Coordinates of C-alpha atoms in Angstrom, one line a residue:
Chain W
X620 CA 17.6 4.5 -36.6
X621 CA 19.3 5.5 -33.4
X622 CA 21.8 2.7 -33.7
X623 CA 22.3 3.3 -37.4
X624 CA 23.1 6.9 -36.7
X625 CA 26.1 5.9 -34.6
X626 CA 24.5 7.0 -31.3
X627 CA 24.7 4.5 -28.4
X628 CA 21.5 3.0 -27.0
X629 CA 20.5 1.3 -23.8
X630 CA 17.0 0.2 -22.8
X631 CA 16.2 1.0 -19.2
X632 CA 13.2 -1.0 -18.1
X633 CA 11.5 -1.7 -14.9
X634 CA 9.9 -4.7 -16.5
X635 CA 9.8 -7.4 -13.8
X636 CA 7.2 -9.7 -15.3
X637 CA 9.7 -11.5 -17.4
X638 CA 13.5 -12.2 -17.8
X639 CA 15.6 -10.0 -20.0
X640 CA 15.8 -12.9 -22.5
X641 CA 11.9 -12.9 -22.8
X642 CA 11.9 -9.1 -23.0
X643 CA 14.5 -9.0 -25.8
X644 CA 12.7 -11.8 -27.7
X645 CA 9.5 -9.8 -27.7
X646 CA 11.3 -6.7 -29.0
X647 CA 13.1 -8.8 -31.7
X648 CA 9.7 -10.2 -32.8
X649 CA 8.6 -6.6 -33.2
X650 CA 11.5 -6.0 -35.5
X651 CA 13.9 -4.3 -33.1
X652 CA 17.6 -5.2 -33.3
X653 CA 18.3 -5.5 -29.5
X654 CA 20.5 -7.8 -27.4
X655 CA 20.3 -8.7 -23.7
X656 CA 23.5 -6.7 -23.0
X657 CA 21.6 -3.6 -24.2
X658 CA 19.0 -3.9 -21.5
X659 CA 19.3 -2.6 -17.9
X660 CA 16.7 -4.2 -15.7
X661 CA 15.9 -4.4 -12.0
X662 CA 16.3 -8.1 -11.4
X663 CA 20.0 -8.4 -12.2
X664 CA 20.6 -5.3 -10.2
X665 CA 18.8 -6.9 -7.3
X666 CA 20.9 -10.1 -7.7
X667 CA 24.1 -8.1 -7.4
X668 CA 22.8 -6.4 -4.2
X669 CA 21.7 -9.7 -2.7
X670 CA 25.2 -11.3 -3.4
X671 CA 27.1 -8.2 -2.0
X672 CA 25.1 -8.3 1.3
X673 CA 24.7 -12.1 1.7
X674 CA 20.9 -11.8 1.5
X675 CA 18.7 -14.8 0.9
X676 CA 15.4 -13.6 -0.6
X677 CA 11.8 -14.7 -0.3
X678 CA 10.5 -13.8 -3.8
X679 CA 7.1 -12.2 -4.4
X680 CA 7.5 -11.7 -8.1
X681 CA 6.0 -12.8 -11.4
X682 CA 6.5 -16.5 -12.2
X683 CA 8.3 -15.6 -15.4
X684 CA 10.9 -13.5 -13.5
X685 CA 12.0 -16.4 -11.2
X686 CA 14.7 -17.7 -13.6
X687 CA 16.7 -14.4 -13.1
X688 CA 17.2 -15.5 -9.5
X689 CA 18.2 -19.1 -10.3
X690 CA 21.7 -18.8 -8.9
X691 CA 20.7 -17.1 -5.7
X692 CA 20.4 -19.0 -2.4
X693 CA 16.7 -18.7 -1.3
X694 CA 16.8 -21.0 1.7
X695 CA 15.8 -19.6 5.1
X696 CA 15.1 -16.1 3.8
X697 CA 16.4 -13.0 5.5
X698 CA 14.8 -10.5 3.1
X699 CA 11.8 -10.1 0.7
X700 CA 12.2 -9.2 -2.9
X701 CA 9.1 -7.6 -4.4
X702 CA 8.4 -7.3 -8.1
X703 CA 5.4 -6.7 -10.2
X704 CA 3.9 -10.0 -9.3
X705 CA 0.6 -9.4 -11.1
X706 CA -1.7 -12.4 -10.5
X707 CA 0.7 -13.5 -7.8
X708 CA -0.4 -10.5 -5.7
X709 CA -2.9 -12.6 -3.9
X710 CA -4.1 -12.0 -0.3
X711 CA -2.3 -15.1 0.8
X712 CA 1.0 -14.2 -0.8
X713 CA 0.9 -10.7 0.5
X714 CA 0.2 -11.9 4.0
X715 CA 3.1 -14.4 3.7
X716 CA 5.6 -11.7 2.6
X717 CA 4.3 -9.5 5.4
X718 CA 4.7 -12.2 8.1
X719 CA 8.3 -12.9 7.0
X720 CA 9.2 -9.2 7.2
X721 CA 7.5 -8.5 10.5
X722 CA 9.2 -11.6 12.0
X723 CA 12.7 -10.2 11.1
X724 CA 14.7 -8.3 13.7
X725 CA 15.5 -5.7 11.0
X726 CA 13.1 -6.3 8.1
X727 CA 14.7 -5.8 4.6
X728 CA 12.4 -5.2 1.7
X729 CA 13.9 -4.8 -1.8
X730 CA 11.5 -3.5 -4.4
X731 CA 12.1 -3.9 -8.1
X732 CA 10.8 -0.4 -8.9
X733 CA 8.2 1.9 -7.3
X734 CA 5.8 2.6 -10.2
X735 CA 2.3 3.5 -9.3
X736 CA 0.5 1.9 -12.1
X737 CA 0.9 0.9 -15.8
X738 CA -1.4 0.4 -18.7
X739 CA -2.1 -2.9 -20.4
X740 CA -4.5 -3.6 -23.3
X741 CA -7.2 -4.4 -20.8
X742 CA -6.7 -1.3 -18.7
X743 CA -4.7 0.3 -15.9
X744 CA -3.2 -1.9 -13.3
X745 CA -1.6 -1.3 -9.9
X746 CA 2.2 -1.5 -10.2
X747 CA 4.8 -2.8 -7.7
X748 CA 5.0 0.6 -5.9
X749 CA 1.5 0.3 -4.6
X750 CA 2.2 -3.1 -3.0
X751 CA 5.6 -1.8 -1.7
X752 CA 3.7 1.0 0.1
X753 CA 1.3 -1.5 1.6
X754 CA 4.2 -3.6 3.1
X755 CA 6.2 -0.5 4.1
X756 CA 3.2 0.8 6.1
X757 CA 2.3 -2.5 7.7
X758 CA 5.9 -3.1 8.8
X759 CA 6.8 0.6 9.4
X760 CA 9.9 0.3 7.2
X761 CA 11.3 1.8 4.0
X762 CA 11.9 -0.4 1.1
X763 CA 15.2 -0.3 -0.9
X764 CA 14.2 0.4 -4.5
X765 CA 16.3 -1.2 -7.2
X766 CA 15.3 0.0 -10.7
X767 CA 14.0 3.3 -11.9
X768 CA 14.1 6.0 -10.5
X769 CA 17.0 4.9 -8.3
X770 CA 20.2 6.9 -9.1
X771 CA 22.3 3.7 -9.0
X772 CA 20.1 2.2 -11.7
X773 CA 20.7 5.0 -14.2
X774 CA 24.4 5.1 -13.3
X775 CA 24.7 1.4 -14.1
X776 CA 23.0 2.0 -17.5
X777 CA 25.4 4.9 -18.2
X778 CA 28.4 2.7 -17.2
X779 CA 27.2 0.1 -19.8
X780 CA 27.1 2.9 -22.4
X781 CA 30.4 4.4 -21.4
X782 CA 28.8 7.8 -21.7
X783 CA 28.7 10.6 -19.1
X784 CA 25.2 11.7 -17.9
X785 CA 25.4 15.1 -19.5
X786 CA 25.8 13.5 -22.9
X787 CA 22.8 11.1 -22.5
X788 CA 19.1 11.6 -23.0
X789 CA 16.3 9.6 -21.5
X790 CA 13.0 9.0 -23.3
X791 CA 10.1 7.7 -21.3
X792 CA 6.4 7.9 -20.5
X793 CA 6.7 7.9 -16.7
X794 CA 7.1 11.5 -15.4
X795 CA 8.6 10.4 -12.1
X796 CA 10.4 7.1 -12.7
X797 CA 11.8 7.9 -16.2
X798 CA 12.0 11.7 -16.5
X799 CA 12.6 12.6 -12.8
X800 CA 15.0 9.7 -12.2
X801 CA 17.1 10.5 -15.2
X802 CA 17.2 14.2 -14.5
X803 CA 18.3 13.6 -10.9
X804 CA 21.2 11.6 -12.4
X805 CA 22.3 14.6 -14.5
X806 CA 20.7 13.4 -17.8
X807 CA 18.2 15.3 -19.9
X808 CA 14.8 13.6 -20.4
X809 CA 12.0 13.7 -22.9
X810 CA 8.4 12.7 -22.0
X811 CA 6.4 10.9 -24.7
X812 CA 2.7 11.7 -24.8
X813 CA 1.8 8.0 -25.1
X814 CA 1.6 5.0 -22.8
X815 CA 1.0 5.9 -19.2
X816 CA 1.3 9.6 -19.9
X817 CA -1.6 11.7 -18.7
X818 CA -2.3 15.4 -19.5
X819 CA -2.0 16.2 -15.8
X820 CA 1.7 15.2 -15.9
X821 CA 2.3 18.5 -17.6
X822 CA 1.5 20.2 -14.3
X823 CA 3.6 17.9 -12.1
X824 CA 4.6 19.7 -8.9
X825 CA 8.2 18.4 -8.9
X826 CA 9.3 17.1 -12.3
X827 CA 9.5 19.1 -15.5
X828 CA 10.8 17.3 -18.6
X829 CA 13.3 19.0 -20.9
X830 CA 10.7 18.6 -23.7
X831 CA 7.5 16.7 -24.6
X832 CA 7.2 14.6 -27.8
X833 CA 4.0 13.1 -29.1
X834 CA 5.6 9.6 -29.4
X835 CA 8.8 7.6 -29.6
X836 CA 9.2 8.1 -33.4
X837 CA 9.0 11.9 -32.9
X838 CA 11.7 11.7 -30.1
X839 CA 14.0 9.9 -32.5
X840 CA 13.3 12.4 -35.3
X841 CA 14.2 15.3 -33.0
X842 CA 17.4 13.6 -31.6
X843 CA 18.7 12.7 -35.1
X844 CA 18.0 16.3 -36.3
X845 CA 20.5 17.6 -33.7
X846 CA 23.4 15.5 -35.1
Chain F
X1163 CA -18.5 -6.4 35.9
X1164 CA -18.1 -2.9 34.4
X1165 CA -21.8 -2.6 33.7
X1166 CA -22.7 -4.1 37.1
X1167 CA -20.6 -1.5 38.8
X1168 CA -22.7 1.3 37.3
X1169 CA -20.1 2.5 34.9
X1170 CA -21.1 3.2 31.3
X1171 CA -19.6 1.0 28.6
X1172 CA -19.3 1.4 24.8
X1173 CA -17.4 -0.9 22.5
X1174 CA -15.3 0.9 19.9
X1175 CA -14.4 -1.5 17.2
X1176 CA -12.8 -1.2 13.8
X1177 CA -14.3 -4.6 13.0
X1178 CA -15.3 -4.4 9.3
X1179 CA -15.5 -8.1 8.5
X1180 CA -19.1 -8.4 9.8
X1181 CA -22.2 -6.3 10.7
X1182 CA -22.7 -5.1 14.2
X1183 CA -25.4 -7.7 14.6
X1184 CA -22.9 -10.5 13.8
X1185 CA -20.4 -8.9 16.1
X1186 CA -22.8 -8.7 19.0
X1187 CA -24.0 -12.2 18.5
X1188 CA -20.4 -13.5 18.8
X1189 CA -19.9 -11.6 22.0
X1190 CA -23.2 -12.8 23.4
X1191 CA -22.2 -16.4 22.6
X1192 CA -19.0 -15.8 24.7
X1193 CA -21.3 -14.7 27.6
X1194 CA -21.1 -10.9 27.3
X1195 CA -24.3 -9.0 27.8
X1196 CA -23.9 -6.5 24.9
X1197 CA -26.5 -4.9 22.5
X1198 CA -26.0 -3.4 19.1
X1199 CA -26.5 0.1 20.5
X1200 CA -23.4 -0.4 22.7
X1201 CA -21.2 -0.8 19.6
X1202 CA -19.6 2.0 17.7
X1203 CA -18.3 0.7 14.4
X1204 CA -16.9 2.3 11.1
X1205 CA -19.6 1.1 8.7
X1206 CA -22.5 3.0 10.2
X1207 CA -20.3 6.0 10.5
X1208 CA -19.4 5.7 6.8
X1209 CA -23.1 5.4 5.9
X1210 CA -23.8 8.7 7.7
X1211 CA -21.0 10.4 5.8
X1212 CA -22.1 9.0 2.4
X1213 CA -25.6 10.2 3.0
X1214 CA -24.5 13.7 4.1
X1215 CA -22.4 14.2 1.0
X1216 CA -24.5 12.4 -1.6
X1217 CA -21.8 9.8 -2.3
X1218 CA -22.6 6.5 -4.0
X1219 CA -19.9 4.0 -3.0
X1220 CA -18.2 1.2 -4.8
X1221 CA -17.6 -1.3 -2.0
X1222 CA -14.3 -3.1 -1.5
X1223 CA -15.3 -4.8 1.8
X1224 CA -15.8 -8.2 3.4
X1225 CA -19.0 -9.9 2.0
X1226 CA -20.4 -10.1 5.6
X1227 CA -20.2 -6.3 5.9
X1228 CA -22.3 -5.6 2.8
X1229 CA -25.7 -5.6 4.7
X1230 CA -24.6 -2.5 6.6
X1231 CA -24.8 -0.6 3.3
X1232 CA -28.2 -2.1 2.2
X1233 CA -29.9 1.3 2.2
X1234 CA -27.2 3.1 0.3
X1235 CA -27.4 3.9 -3.4
X1236 CA -24.5 2.1 -5.0
X1237 CA -25.3 2.8 -8.7
X1238 CA -22.8 4.7 -10.9
X1239 CA -20.3 5.0 -8.0
X1240 CA -18.5 8.3 -7.3
X1241 CA -16.4 7.1 -4.4
X1242 CA -14.7 3.9 -3.1
X1243 CA -15.3 2.5 0.4
X1244 CA -12.5 0.3 1.6
X1245 CA -12.8 -2.1 4.5
X1246 CA -10.9 -5.1 5.7
X1247 CA -12.0 -7.1 2.7
X1248 CA -9.8 -10.2 3.6
X1249 CA -10.2 -12.8 0.9
X1250 CA -11.8 -10.1 -1.3
X1251 CA -8.4 -8.3 -1.5
X1252 CA -7.7 -10.0 -4.8
X1253 CA -5.5 -8.6 -7.5
X1254 CA -8.6 -8.1 -9.7
X1255 CA -10.7 -6.3 -7.0
X1256 CA -7.8 -4.0 -6.1
X1257 CA -7.3 -3.1 -9.8
X1258 CA -11.0 -2.5 -10.2
X1259 CA -11.1 -0.1 -7.2
X1260 CA -8.0 1.6 -8.4
X1261 CA -9.5 2.1 -12.0
X1262 CA -12.6 3.7 -10.6
X1263 CA -10.6 6.1 -8.4
X1264 CA -8.1 7.1 -11.1
X1265 CA -11.0 7.7 -13.5
X1266 CA -12.7 10.2 -11.1
X1267 CA -12.1 13.9 -11.5
X1268 CA -11.5 14.2 -7.8
X1269 CA -11.0 10.6 -6.4
X1270 CA -12.8 10.0 -3.0
X1271 CA -11.5 7.1 -1.0
X1272 CA -13.2 6.4 2.3
X1273 CA -11.3 3.9 4.5
X1274 CA -13.0 2.0 7.4
X1275 CA -9.9 2.3 9.6
X1276 CA -6.2 2.4 8.9
X1277 CA -4.9 -0.5 11.0
X1278 CA -1.6 -2.0 9.8
X1279 CA -2.2 -5.6 10.7
X1280 CA -4.1 -7.8 13.1
X1281 CA -3.7 -11.3 14.6
X1282 CA -5.9 -14.2 13.9
X1283 CA -5.5 -17.8 15.1
X1284 CA -3.6 -18.7 12.0
X1285 CA -1.2 -15.7 12.2
X1286 CA -0.8 -12.0 11.5
X1287 CA -2.7 -10.5 8.5
X1288 CA -2.4 -7.2 6.6
X1289 CA -5.2 -4.9 7.7
X1290 CA -7.2 -2.3 5.7
X1291 CA -4.6 0.4 6.3
X1292 CA -2.0 -1.4 4.1
X1293 CA -4.4 -1.5 1.2
X1294 CA -5.5 2.0 1.8
X1295 CA -1.8 3.1 1.5
X1296 CA -1.5 1.1 -1.8
X1297 CA -4.5 3.0 -3.3
X1298 CA -3.4 6.3 -1.9
X1299 CA 0.0 6.0 -3.5
X1300 CA -1.3 4.7 -6.8
X1301 CA -3.8 7.6 -7.1
X1302 CA -1.7 10.2 -5.3
X1303 CA -4.6 11.0 -2.9
X1304 CA -5.3 10.9 0.8
X1305 CA -8.1 8.6 2.1
X1306 CA -10.7 9.8 4.6
X1307 CA -10.5 7.5 7.5
X1308 CA -13.7 6.6 9.3
X1309 CA -13.2 4.5 12.4
X1310 CA -10.4 4.5 14.9
X1311 CA -8.2 6.6 15.3
X1312 CA -10.3 9.3 13.7
X1313 CA -11.3 11.9 16.3
X1314 CA -14.9 12.0 15.0
X1315 CA -15.2 8.3 15.7
X1316 CA -14.3 8.6 19.4
X1317 CA -16.5 11.7 19.7
X1318 CA -19.4 9.7 18.4
X1319 CA -18.8 7.0 21.0
X1320 CA -18.6 9.6 23.8
X1321 CA -21.9 11.1 22.5
X1322 CA -23.5 7.7 22.8
X1323 CA -22.3 7.4 26.3
X1324 CA -23.2 11.0 27.2
X1325 CA -19.8 11.3 29.0
X1326 CA -17.1 14.0 28.5
X1327 CA -13.7 12.8 27.2
X1328 CA -11.9 13.5 30.5
X1329 CA -14.2 11.1 32.4
X1330 CA -13.7 8.3 29.9
X1331 CA -11.0 5.7 29.6
X1332 CA -10.2 3.6 26.5
X1333 CA -8.8 0.1 26.8
X1334 CA -7.2 -1.4 23.7
X1335 CA -4.4 -3.5 22.2
X1336 CA -3.5 -1.1 19.3
X1337 CA -1.0 1.5 20.4
X1338 CA -1.8 3.9 17.6
X1339 CA -5.5 3.3 16.7
X1340 CA -6.8 2.6 20.3
X1341 CA -4.4 4.4 22.6
X1342 CA -3.2 7.3 20.5
X1343 CA -6.6 8.0 19.0
X1344 CA -8.4 8.1 22.3
X1345 CA -5.7 10.3 23.9
X1346 CA -5.9 12.8 21.0
X1347 CA -9.6 13.0 21.8
X1348 CA -8.8 13.9 25.5
X1349 CA -9.4 10.5 27.0
X1350 CA -7.0 8.4 29.0
X1351 CA -6.0 5.1 27.6
X1352 CA -4.7 1.7 28.8
X1353 CA -2.8 -0.7 26.6
X1354 CA -3.3 -4.4 27.2
X1355 CA -0.3 -6.7 26.7
X1356 CA -2.4 -9.1 24.7
X1357 CA -3.7 -9.4 21.1
X1358 CA -1.6 -7.4 18.6
X1359 CA 0.5 -5.8 21.4
X1360 CA 4.2 -6.2 20.8
X1361 CA 7.0 -5.4 23.3
X1362 CA 8.3 -2.7 21.0
X1363 CA 5.1 -0.8 21.5
X1364 CA 6.5 0.3 24.9
X1365 CA 9.1 2.4 23.0
X1366 CA 6.7 3.9 20.5
X1367 CA 8.1 7.3 19.3
X1368 CA 4.7 9.1 19.5
X1369 CA 2.2 7.4 21.7
X1370 CA 2.6 6.7 25.4
X1371 CA -0.4 4.9 27.2
X1372 CA -1.5 6.2 30.6
X1373 CA -0.7 2.7 31.8
X1374 CA -0.1 -0.9 30.7
X1375 CA -2.1 -3.9 31.9
X1376 CA -1.4 -7.5 31.3
X1377 CA -4.9 -8.2 30.0
X1378 CA -8.5 -7.0 29.9
X1379 CA -9.4 -8.6 33.2
X1380 CA -6.6 -6.7 34.9
X1381 CA -7.8 -3.5 33.3
X1382 CA -11.3 -4.1 34.8
X1383 CA -9.8 -4.9 38.2
X1384 CA -7.8 -1.7 38.3
X1385 CA -10.7 0.5 37.1
X1386 CA -13.1 -1.0 39.6
X1387 CA -10.6 -0.5 42.4
X1388 CA -10.7 3.3 41.7
X1389 CA -14.4 3.5 42.4

């Protein structure tokens, strides 16, 4: 409905459990007409950054994300890239990433997002941000976050759209990463009352959405009514 | 040598991978004449706190520490107690502790220390503090730390000794938890250049030991020379 109306659309995801190809395939199977070029995701942004700075990553990410890093030199690592590794967040893997970092003269930790948790059908799960904080504390460093809510991430999505921030609106369920991140970039933002939304979000000390909507369909209704 | 000289001795450990009984047995096997009463450790301190406040813990601790909580009601938990769980720091166990906390009206997380990492024969490992930070961030809460460097922990050790802070000296390898914690309590503190000591500790922005010693034997030499 958004695309049919003539509005431009870009999906901004912090999904790091799969490649963009997998992600798009899932949406297509659900009946959405989406292509890879319409998806802004952290892994390709991280690859650009790694190439620019000559960094060779040790990956602590989900197995299914590894193909996004196929063309990146991973020998003799001089940084750690952290994604939502899910089952790969083992005690052994976390210690390995930690030892690599603490052994570097100037540890570089690149995190594909800083979400606190997310919801799956079997319940809430710790997101990459929690593990990022663990490694930051252990090494006394600050991670570089690629993905929402980084300003550069939203700017890159706007560049794909060819639309200035003030003409764009973000719809999301994450008060900090979706709503706060987009607003800091000059966009307006709607929070849906689904997914990881919790009623306490409506009293968030720092972020206030431009409006709340009950779900994604209602967000689309309201946007199309303004045309 | 310390005990033979007539000085009083108390071991302050953040060891949470074993009961005090196990810990003392290990030291006795190494030839040290130590009893359980001479050990101040986080788990008994946590048990006192749980009883005082009517808290029923969900334990995310090392299997070998569980006996310290034998007399504590653990049904229908209303708090989480976090120790250095080592191999028990699995993805599933961390998600379980997180879900319990985020489901509480006012989440209570009690952490048996906040060390960043420690050294074992097979290398450096993430300590309980890193996992505490992960849960703090995910739940947007502050943990209550029992164990070093909490002031109450050192005060309880001094009470065992019956010695005022200004007449006591702490010897440790951890610049923040041993040296900083003891100094904040009014004690003097020596840092040994062994164990988790790293040369960069000597430029620590906040903590400055009263002196450095190359190892524990040298600390004892120096202390006995002052008598």
